Structure formats: C-alpha cells, structure tokens
PDB file of C-alpha atoms and ligand atoms in Angstrom:
ATOM      1  CA  MET A1176      63.769   8.474 132.953  1.00 44.00           C
ATOM      2  CA  ALA A1177      66.308   6.844 130.602  1.00 50.00           C
ATOM      3  CA  GLU A1178      65.106   5.466 127.267  1.00 61.00           C
ATOM      4  CA  CYS A1179      63.244   2.172 128.240  1.00 68.00           C
ATOM      5  CA  ASP A1180      61.645  -0.505 126.042  1.00 79.00           C
ATOM      6  CA  VAL A1181      59.338  -1.852 128.713  1.00 85.00           C
ATOM      7  CA  ASP A1182      55.550  -1.393 128.025  1.00 88.00           C
ATOM      8  CA  PRO A1183      54.597   1.759 130.104  1.00 89.00           C
ATOM      9  CA  GLU A1184      51.379  -0.066 131.164  1.00 92.00           C
ATOM     10  CA  VAL A1185      53.472  -2.785 132.835  1.00 94.00           C
ATOM     11  CA  LEU A1186      55.507  -0.177 134.640  1.00 93.00           C
ATOM     12  CA  ARG A1187      52.242   1.563 135.714  1.00 91.00           C
ATOM     13  CA  TYR A1188      50.890  -1.568 137.338  1.00 93.00           C
ATOM     14  CA  LEU A1189      54.299  -2.075 139.006  1.00 92.00           C
ATOM     15  CA  GLY A1190      53.870   1.399 140.598  1.00 90.00           C
ATOM     16  CA  TYR A1191      56.560   3.123 138.549  1.00 88.00           C
ATOM     17  CA  ALA A1192      56.072   6.915 138.098  1.00 80.00           C
ATOM     18  CA  GLY A1193      59.085   8.055 136.027  1.00 77.00           C
ATOM     19  CA  GLN A1194      61.775   6.612 138.292  1.00 79.00           C
ATOM     20  CA  GLU A1195      65.132   5.351 136.799  1.00 80.00           C
ATOM     21  CA  LEU A1196      64.835   1.658 135.930  1.00 84.00           C
ATOM     22  CA  ASN A1197      68.133  -0.230 136.245  1.00 88.00           C
ATOM     23  CA  PRO A1198      69.095  -2.528 133.442  1.00 91.00           C
ATOM     24  CA  GLU A1199      68.594  -5.575 135.575  1.00 92.00           C
ATOM     25  CA  LEU A1200      65.192  -4.728 136.589  1.00 91.00           C
ATOM     26  CA  GLU A1201      64.339  -3.751 132.950  1.00 93.00           C
ATOM     27  CA  ARG A1202      65.706  -7.198 131.800  1.00 94.00           C
ATOM     28  CA  ARG A1203      63.501  -9.072 134.292  1.00 95.00           C
ATOM     29  CA  ILE A1204      60.473  -7.150 133.465  1.00 95.00           C
ATOM     30  CA  THR A1205      60.988  -7.933 129.799  1.00 95.00           C
ATOM     31  CA  GLU A1206      61.500 -11.573 130.559  1.00 96.00           C
ATOM     32  CA  ALA A1207      58.180 -11.541 132.565  1.00 97.00           C
ATOM     33  CA  VAL A1208      56.350  -9.966 129.522  1.00 97.00           C
ATOM     34  CA  GLU A1209      57.704 -12.618 127.288  1.00 97.00           C
ATOM     35  CA  LEU A1210      56.833 -15.416 129.618  1.00 98.00           C
ATOM     36  CA  CYS A1211      53.302 -13.964 129.995  1.00 98.00           C
ATOM     37  CA  GLU A1212      52.987 -14.055 126.121  1.00 98.00           C
ATOM     38  CA  GLU A1213      54.317 -17.578 126.024  1.00 98.00           C
ATOM     39  CA  VAL A1214      51.814 -19.051 128.482  1.00 98.00           C
ATOM     40  CA  SER A1215      48.770 -16.861 127.520  1.00 98.00           C
ATOM     41  CA  ARG A1216      45.964 -18.311 125.325  1.00 98.00           C
ATOM     42  CA  PRO A1217      44.002 -15.202 124.631  1.00 98.00           C
ATOM     43  CA  ALA A1218      40.296 -15.733 123.997  1.00 98.00           C
ATOM     44  CA  LYS A1219      37.294 -13.392 123.598  1.00 98.00           C
ATOM     45  CA  THR A1220      33.485 -13.329 122.772  1.00 98.00           C
ATOM     46  CA  TRP A1221      30.734 -10.871 122.776  1.00 98.00           C
ATOM     47  CA  ARG A1222      27.230 -10.984 121.778  1.00 98.00           C
ATOM     48  CA  GLY A1223      24.364  -8.410 121.394  1.00 98.00           C
ATOM     49  CA  PHE A1224      21.021  -8.386 123.320  1.00 98.00           C
ATOM     50  CA  ASP A1225      17.770  -6.557 123.235  1.00 97.00           C
ATOM     51  CA  PRO A1226      18.007  -4.218 126.332  1.00 96.00           C
ATOM     52  CA  ALA A1227      14.620  -5.615 127.331  1.00 94.00           C
ATOM     53  CA  MET A1228      16.036  -9.070 127.876  1.00 94.00           C
ATOM     54  CA  LEU A1229      18.564  -7.823 130.411  1.00 95.00           C
ATOM     55  CA  HIS A1230      17.989  -6.559 133.956  1.00 91.00           C
ATOM     56  CA  PHE A1231      20.970  -5.350 135.825  1.00 95.00           C
ATOM     57  CA  PRO A1232      20.690  -3.990 139.220  1.00 95.00           C
ATOM     58  CA  GLY A1233      21.846  -0.405 140.269  1.00 93.00           C
ATOM     59  CA  LYS A1234      21.540   3.241 139.016  1.00 94.00           C
ATOM     60  CA  SER A1235      25.042   3.353 137.502  1.00 93.00           C
ATOM     61  CA  ILE A1236      24.469   0.846 134.520  1.00 94.00           C
ATOM     62  CA  ALA A1237      20.963   2.165 134.184  1.00 94.00           C
ATOM     63  CA  GLU A1238      22.123   5.513 133.443  1.00 92.00           C
ATOM     64  CA  HIS A1239      25.071   4.181 131.291  1.00 91.00           C
ATOM     65  CA  LEU A1240      22.645   2.203 129.013  1.00 94.00           C
ATOM     66  CA  ALA A1241      19.690   4.841 128.949  1.00 93.00           C
ATOM     67  CA  GLY A1242      18.499   5.445 125.522  1.00 94.00           C
ATOM     68  CA  GLY A1243      20.409   2.441 123.919  1.00 96.00           C
ATOM     69  CA  VAL A1244      18.967   0.186 121.328  1.00 97.00           C
ATOM     70  CA  GLU A1245      21.176  -2.749 121.982  1.00 98.00           C
ATOM     71  CA  VAL A1246      23.446  -4.051 124.838  1.00 98.00           C
ATOM     72  CA  VAL A1247      26.601  -5.899 124.008  1.00 98.00           C
ATOM     73  CA  LEU A1248      28.043  -8.265 126.699  1.00 98.00           C
ATOM     74  CA  MET A1249      31.717  -9.099 126.264  1.00 98.00           C
ATOM     75  CA  ALA A1250      34.284 -11.452 128.044  1.00 98.00           C
ATOM     76  CA  VAL A1251      37.996 -11.978 127.471  1.00 98.00           C
ATOM     77  CA  THR A1252      40.706 -13.998 129.201  1.00 98.00           C
ATOM     78  CA  LEU A1253      44.310 -14.899 129.018  1.00 98.00           C
ATOM     79  CA  GLY A1254      43.472 -18.473 130.050  1.00 98.00           C
ATOM     80  CA  HIS A1255      44.463 -20.903 132.818  1.00 98.00           C
ATOM     81  CA  GLY A1256      48.244 -21.103 131.955  1.00 98.00           C
ATOM     82  CA  VAL A1257      48.779 -17.515 133.391  1.00 98.00           C
ATOM     83  CA  ASP A1258      47.151 -18.588 136.716  1.00 98.00           C
ATOM     84  CA  ARG A1259      49.351 -21.609 136.772  1.00 98.00           C
ATOM     85  CA  GLU A1260      52.505 -19.587 136.153  1.00 98.00           C
ATOM     86  CA  LEU A1261      51.378 -17.174 138.854  1.00 98.00           C
ATOM     87  CA  ARG A1262      51.023 -19.920 141.363  1.00 98.00           C
ATOM     88  CA  ARG A1263      54.404 -21.345 140.372  1.00 98.00           C
ATOM     89  CA  LEU A1264      56.137 -18.118 140.720  1.00 98.00           C
ATOM     90  CA  SER A1265      54.648 -17.448 144.111  1.00 97.00           C
ATOM     91  CA  MET A1266      56.521 -20.300 145.488  1.00 97.00           C
ATOM     92  CA  VAL A1267      59.840 -19.875 143.697  1.00 98.00           C
ATOM     93  CA  ASP A1268      60.337 -16.235 142.801  1.00 97.00           C
ATOM     94  CA  PRO A1269      57.910 -13.735 144.542  1.00 96.00           C
ATOM     95  CA  LEU A1270      59.536 -10.603 142.763  1.00 95.00           C
ATOM     96  CA  GLY A1271      59.141 -12.488 139.541  1.00 97.00           C
ATOM     97  CA  GLN A1272      55.478 -13.057 140.303  1.00 97.00           C
ATOM     98  CA  VAL A1273      54.892  -9.421 140.955  1.00 97.00           C
ATOM     99  CA  MET A1274      56.363  -8.548 137.458  1.00 96.00           C
ATOM    100  CA  PHE A1275      54.627 -11.460 135.767  1.00 98.00           C
ATOM    101  CA  ASP A1276      51.271 -10.311 137.531  1.00 98.00           C
ATOM    102  CA  ALA A1277      51.784  -6.652 136.189  1.00 97.00           C
ATOM    103  CA  ALA A1278      52.585  -8.060 132.709  1.00 97.00           C
ATOM    104  CA  ALA A1279      49.436 -10.227 132.768  1.00 98.00           C
ATOM    105  CA  THR A1280      47.221  -7.352 133.867  1.00 97.00           C
ATOM    106  CA  ALA A1281      48.473  -5.025 131.146  1.00 97.00           C
ATOM    107  CA  ALA A1282      48.014  -7.920 128.614  1.00 97.00           C
ATOM    108  CA  VAL A1283      44.339  -8.537 129.561  1.00 98.00           C
ATOM    109  CA  GLU A1284      43.515  -4.884 129.559  1.00 96.00           C
ATOM    110  CA  ARG A1285      44.972  -4.697 126.071  1.00 96.00           C
ATOM    111  CA  LEU A1286      42.751  -7.605 124.916  1.00 97.00           C
ATOM    112  CA  ALA A1287      39.762  -6.008 126.348  1.00 97.00           C
ATOM    113  CA  ASN A1288      40.724  -2.706 124.649  1.00 95.00           C
ATOM    114  CA  LYS A1289      41.088  -4.563 121.342  1.00 96.00           C
ATOM    115  CA  THR A1290      37.769  -6.340 121.791  1.00 97.00           C
ATOM    116  CA  GLU A1291      35.967  -3.123 122.636  1.00 95.00           C
ATOM    117  CA  ALA A1292      37.626  -1.462 119.516  1.00 95.00           C
ATOM    118  CA  GLN A1293      36.150  -4.387 117.405  1.00 95.00           C
ATOM    119  CA  ILE A1294      32.723  -3.993 118.933  1.00 96.00           C
ATOM    120  CA  ARG A1295      32.979  -0.207 118.281  1.00 94.00           C
ATOM    121  CA  ALA A1296      33.818  -0.675 114.635  1.00 94.00           C
ATOM    122  CA  GLU A1297      31.095  -3.275 114.144  1.00 95.00           C
ATOM    123  CA  ALA A1298      28.591  -0.841 115.705  1.00 96.00           C
ATOM    124  CA  ARG A1299      29.577   1.982 113.371  1.00 93.00           C
ATOM    125  CA  GLU A1300      29.042  -0.333 110.443  1.00 93.00           C
ATOM    126  CA  ARG A1301      25.495  -0.445 111.460  1.00 95.00           C
ATOM    127  CA  GLY A1302      25.243   3.303 112.091  1.00 95.00           C
ATOM    128  CA  LEU A1303      25.392   3.062 116.015  1.00 96.00           C
ATOM    129  CA  TYR A1304      27.652   4.509 118.600  1.00 94.00           C
ATOM    130  CA  CYS A1305      29.090   2.639 121.712  1.00 94.00           C
ATOM    131  CA  SER A1306      29.139   3.839 125.210  1.00 92.00           C
ATOM    132  CA  TRP A1307      32.434   3.031 126.981  1.00 91.00           C
ATOM    133  CA  ARG A1308      32.774  -0.490 128.556  1.00 94.00           C
ATOM    134  CA  PHE A1309      31.332  -0.823 132.088  1.00 95.00           C
ATOM    135  CA  SER A1310      32.435  -3.773 134.067  1.00 96.00           C
ATOM    136  CA  PRO A1311      30.753  -5.501 137.142  1.00 96.00           C
ATOM    137  CA  GLY A1312      32.199  -3.781 140.199  1.00 94.00           C
ATOM    138  CA  TYR A1313      31.996  -0.266 138.680  1.00 93.00           C
ATOM    139  CA  GLY A1314      29.669   2.285 140.362  1.00 93.00           C
ATOM    140  CA  ASP A1315      26.931   0.277 142.061  1.00 94.00           C
ATOM    141  CA  LEU A1316      26.888  -2.629 139.707  1.00 95.00           C
ATOM    142  CA  PRO A1317      27.551  -5.772 141.796  1.00 95.00           C
ATOM    143  CA  LEU A1318      29.702  -8.675 141.104  1.00 96.00           C
ATOM    144  CA  GLU A1319      26.590 -10.620 141.641  1.00 97.00           C
ATOM    145  CA  VAL A1320      25.840 -10.144 138.038  1.00 97.00           C
ATOM    146  CA  GLN A1321      28.691 -12.194 136.789  1.00 98.00           C
ATOM    147  CA  PRO A1322      26.871 -15.595 136.666  1.00 98.00           C
ATOM    148  CA  ASP A1323      24.126 -14.053 134.522  1.00 97.00           C
ATOM    149  CA  LEU A1324      26.498 -12.225 132.254  1.00 98.00           C
ATOM    150  CA  LEU A1325      28.943 -15.223 131.810  1.00 98.00           C
ATOM    151  CA  GLY A1326      25.901 -17.603 131.214  1.00 98.00           C
ATOM    152  CA  ARG A1327      24.636 -15.550 128.521  1.00 98.00           C
ATOM    153  CA  LEU A1328      27.944 -15.662 126.798  1.00 98.00           C
ATOM    154  CA  ASP A1329      28.329 -19.269 127.418  1.00 98.00           C
ATOM    155  CA  ALA A1330      31.788 -18.309 128.687  1.00 98.00           C
ATOM    156  CA  ALA A1331      32.420 -21.501 130.756  1.00 98.00           C
ATOM    157  CA  ARG A1332      32.360 -23.660 127.604  1.00 98.00           C
ATOM    158  CA  ARG A1333      33.620 -21.050 125.145  1.00 97.00           C
ATOM    159  CA  LEU A1334      36.407 -19.378 127.184  1.00 98.00           C
ATOM    160  CA  GLY A1335      36.746 -21.685 130.226  1.00 98.00           C
ATOM    161  CA  ILE A1336      35.730 -18.861 132.653  1.00 98.00           C
ATOM    162  CA  THR A1337      34.123 -20.016 135.779  1.00 98.00           C
ATOM    163  CA  LEU A1338      33.475 -18.155 139.101  1.00 98.00           C
ATOM    164  CA  THR A1339      34.536 -18.595 142.746  1.00 97.00           C
ATOM    165  CA  PRO A1340      31.644 -18.675 145.371  1.00 97.00           C
ATOM    166  CA  SER A1341      32.269 -14.802 145.756  1.00 96.00           C
ATOM    167  CA  ASN A1342      31.989 -14.298 142.031  1.00 97.00           C
ATOM    168  CA  LEU A1343      35.611 -13.732 141.235  1.00 97.00           C
ATOM    169  CA  MET A1344      36.548 -15.012 137.852  1.00 98.00           C
ATOM    170  CA  VAL A1345      38.926 -17.900 137.157  1.00 98.00           C
ATOM    171  CA  PRO A1346      41.156 -17.539 135.226  1.00 98.00           C
ATOM    172  CA  THR A1347      41.876 -14.429 137.203  1.00 98.00           C
ATOM    173  CA  LYS A1348      43.169 -12.538 134.252  1.00 98.00           C
ATOM    174  CA  SER A1349      39.776 -12.346 132.699  1.00 98.00           C
ATOM    175  CA  VAL A1350      37.525  -9.097 132.065  1.00 98.00           C
ATOM    176  CA  THR A1351      33.823  -8.901 131.492  1.00 98.00           C
ATOM    177  CA  ALA A1352      32.035  -5.772 130.476  1.00 98.00           C
ATOM    178  CA  ILE A1353      28.731  -4.331 129.182  1.00 97.00           C
ATOM    179  CA  VAL A1354      28.677  -1.862 126.275  1.00 97.00           C
ATOM    180  CA  GLY A1355      25.554   0.045 125.159  1.00 96.00           C
ATOM    181  CA  LEU A1356      24.858   0.727 121.515  1.00 97.00           C
ATOM    182  CA  HIS A1357      23.033   3.945 120.784  1.00 96.00           C
ATOM    183  CA  PRO A1358      21.632   5.922 117.898  1.00 95.00           C
ATOM    184  CA  THR A1359      23.789   8.958 118.675  1.00 93.00           C
ATOM    185  CA  PRO A1360      27.321   9.615 119.841  1.00 88.00           C
ATOM    186  CA  GLN A1361      27.811   9.058 123.519  1.00 84.00           C
ATOM    187  CA  PRO A1362      29.230  11.661 126.198  1.00 77.00           C
ATOM    188  CA  GLY A1363      32.272  10.505 128.003  1.00 73.00           C
ATOM    189  CA  LEU A1364      34.046   9.157 125.230  1.00 74.00           C
ATOM    190  CA  ALA A1365      37.660  10.406 124.143  1.00 74.00           C
ATOM    191  CA  GLN A1366      37.251  13.697 122.474  1.00 74.00           C
ATOM    192  CA  THR A1367      40.176  12.956 120.216  1.00 83.00           C
ATOM    193  CA  CYS A1368      41.729   9.680 119.070  1.00 87.00           C
ATOM    194  CA  ASP A1369      45.056  11.014 120.349  1.00 85.00           C
ATOM    195  CA  VAL A1370      44.054  10.337 123.963  1.00 82.00           C
ATOM    196  CA  CYS A1371      42.078   7.170 123.217  1.00 85.00           C
ATOM    197  CA  GLU A1372      43.358   3.830 124.806  1.00 85.00           C
ATOM    198  CA  LEU A1373      41.569   1.948 121.957  1.00 87.00           C
ATOM    199  CA  ARG A1374      43.707   3.856 119.461  1.00 89.00           C
ATOM    200  CA  PRO A1375      46.331   0.950 118.992  1.00 87.00           C
ATOM    201  CA  HIS A1376      43.542  -1.375 117.943  1.00 86.00           C
ATOM    202  CA  CYS A1377      41.026   0.831 116.246  1.00 88.00           C
ATOM    203  CA  ALA A1378      39.759  -0.230 112.857  1.00 87.00           C
ATOM    204  CA  LEU A1379      37.662   2.854 112.422  1.00 86.00           C
ATOM    205  CA  ARG A1380      40.527   5.505 112.107  1.00 85.00           C
ATOM    206  CA  SER A1381      42.085   3.413 109.342  1.00 80.00           C
ATOM    207  CA  ARG A1382      38.845   4.033 107.446  1.00 80.00           C
ATOM    208  CA  GLY A1383      38.848   7.604 108.105  1.00 81.00           C
ATOM    209  CA  VAL A1384      35.861   7.646 110.461  1.00 82.00           C
ATOM    210  CA  THR A1385      35.614   7.793 114.232  1.00 86.00           C
ATOM    211  CA  CYS A1386      33.398   6.518 116.954  1.00 82.00           C
ATOM    212  CA  ARG A1387      32.154  10.056 117.567  1.00 75.00           C
ATOM    213  CA  ALA A1388      30.835  10.709 113.940  1.00 66.00           C
TER     214      ALA A1388
HETATM  215  S1  LIG B1310      38.350   7.754 119.891  1.00 67.64           S
HETATM  216 FE1  LIG B1310      39.450   7.292 117.811  1.00 67.64          FE
HETATM  217  S2  LIG B1310      40.767   5.613 118.335  1.00 67.64           S
HETATM  218 FE2  LIG B1310      39.349   5.731 120.021  1.00 67.64          FE
HETATM  219  S3  LIG B1310      37.734   4.244 119.441  1.00 67.64           S
HETATM  220 FE3  LIG B1310      37.088   6.227 118.738  1.00 67.64          FE
HETATM  221  S4  LIG B1310      37.803   6.407 116.521  1.00 67.64           S
HETATM  222 FE4  LIG B1310      38.908   4.703 117.525  1.00 67.64          FE
END
C-alpha cells in the first residue's frame, strides 16, 4: 500500500486490508476524521467498588474478576453531536456516513483505551494490577447489566448516556467496561508494551514501570 496518512484503525473499520487507497478516498476519509473531531465532545468517568457490592451474572465476568480486591466501572462517550451527524449524513451522503461511522468508532475506542490506561496507571500507584477491560456483551455477560453499571456511574447526569429499551447506549459511540484490580499481575495482558494498544496513552512507561511489574 502506498504511504497513507489515514489512521489505520479507521481503515480497519472500513474493511481495508492493505489495498491501494486512491487520493480522493483518502481525502474523504481524512475529512470524515476531522468532522468527527469537530462534533465530538469526549467525556469519561470511572469509579472503584468493593467487589462484594457488585453482582454480575455469568461465568465469564466471575472468572475475569476472580481474586480481585476492587472492581472499577468505566464509561466513555463521544457525545450526542456524533449521532446527530450520523443521522444527517445518512440522508445526504451515505458513503460519507460510512466513513464518519468508522472514524467515530476508532475515536471512541481510542478514548476507551486512554481511560483504561489512566485506570491502569492509578492502580499501579496503589500497588495493584488491572485485568483487561471487559464490556457488557463479551462472553456471557448480558447487556442487561447496563442499567446497573450506568446507574452506579451516574452516567446519565455526568455523561448524558441513556439506554434504549433493548439496552443499547445513546449516544451510540459510547463504551462501558469493567476492570478488575488485583494484588498480582494478571494473565492475558500484553507481554510487551510493543504490542499493547494502550501504549500511545500509557503513563506507566514514561515512569519506567509497566502494568506487569
Ligand atoms: S503493556 Fe506497557 S503500554 Fe500497555 S498498559 Fe502495560 S505498561 Fe502500558
């Protein structure tokens, strides 16, 4: 593929896998990314809980949090402006909507990564280690936990996140997740910072420590 300035994550969400990108398409994707930055109002919150206070259904999350001393709930969103733009584009520019949607999905994942990296750095300050973030819908953790999770974070008031009757979040470009805090390093984490998606946001590395030790 020729040299290209477009965020590879945006290309991945568009289904690109190394194909040549023509200059016109590259220009349009770049514009979609810029528009997304313009209309986004990124916001985040997280809070730690005693594991005894939380009761999540399913085996996956129980295994994920086993042995933990604290559970952090987190929520992030790009805000309602992104949804408004998605609706507008769907009526006037369907291809533009697809590009904008990919840009927004990449942006909210980046925001979630950045937030997780902050949680991880704070945990290490306290001598604790994080598990990777686990979202409703992963494994057998149902979306039905969303009302409780968002309620505990006061996310409607703080971030403007509400739920549809089927527990989908509005704004749509929002992420919730559960992170376990443990006294020992957790398996399943990146074995080297070189392959870690949190690397661009990681405050630990700059201090010469890692989340593993
Ligand atoms: S693996 Fe490295 S970059 Fe990733 S969170 Fe841990 S210390 Fe940070």
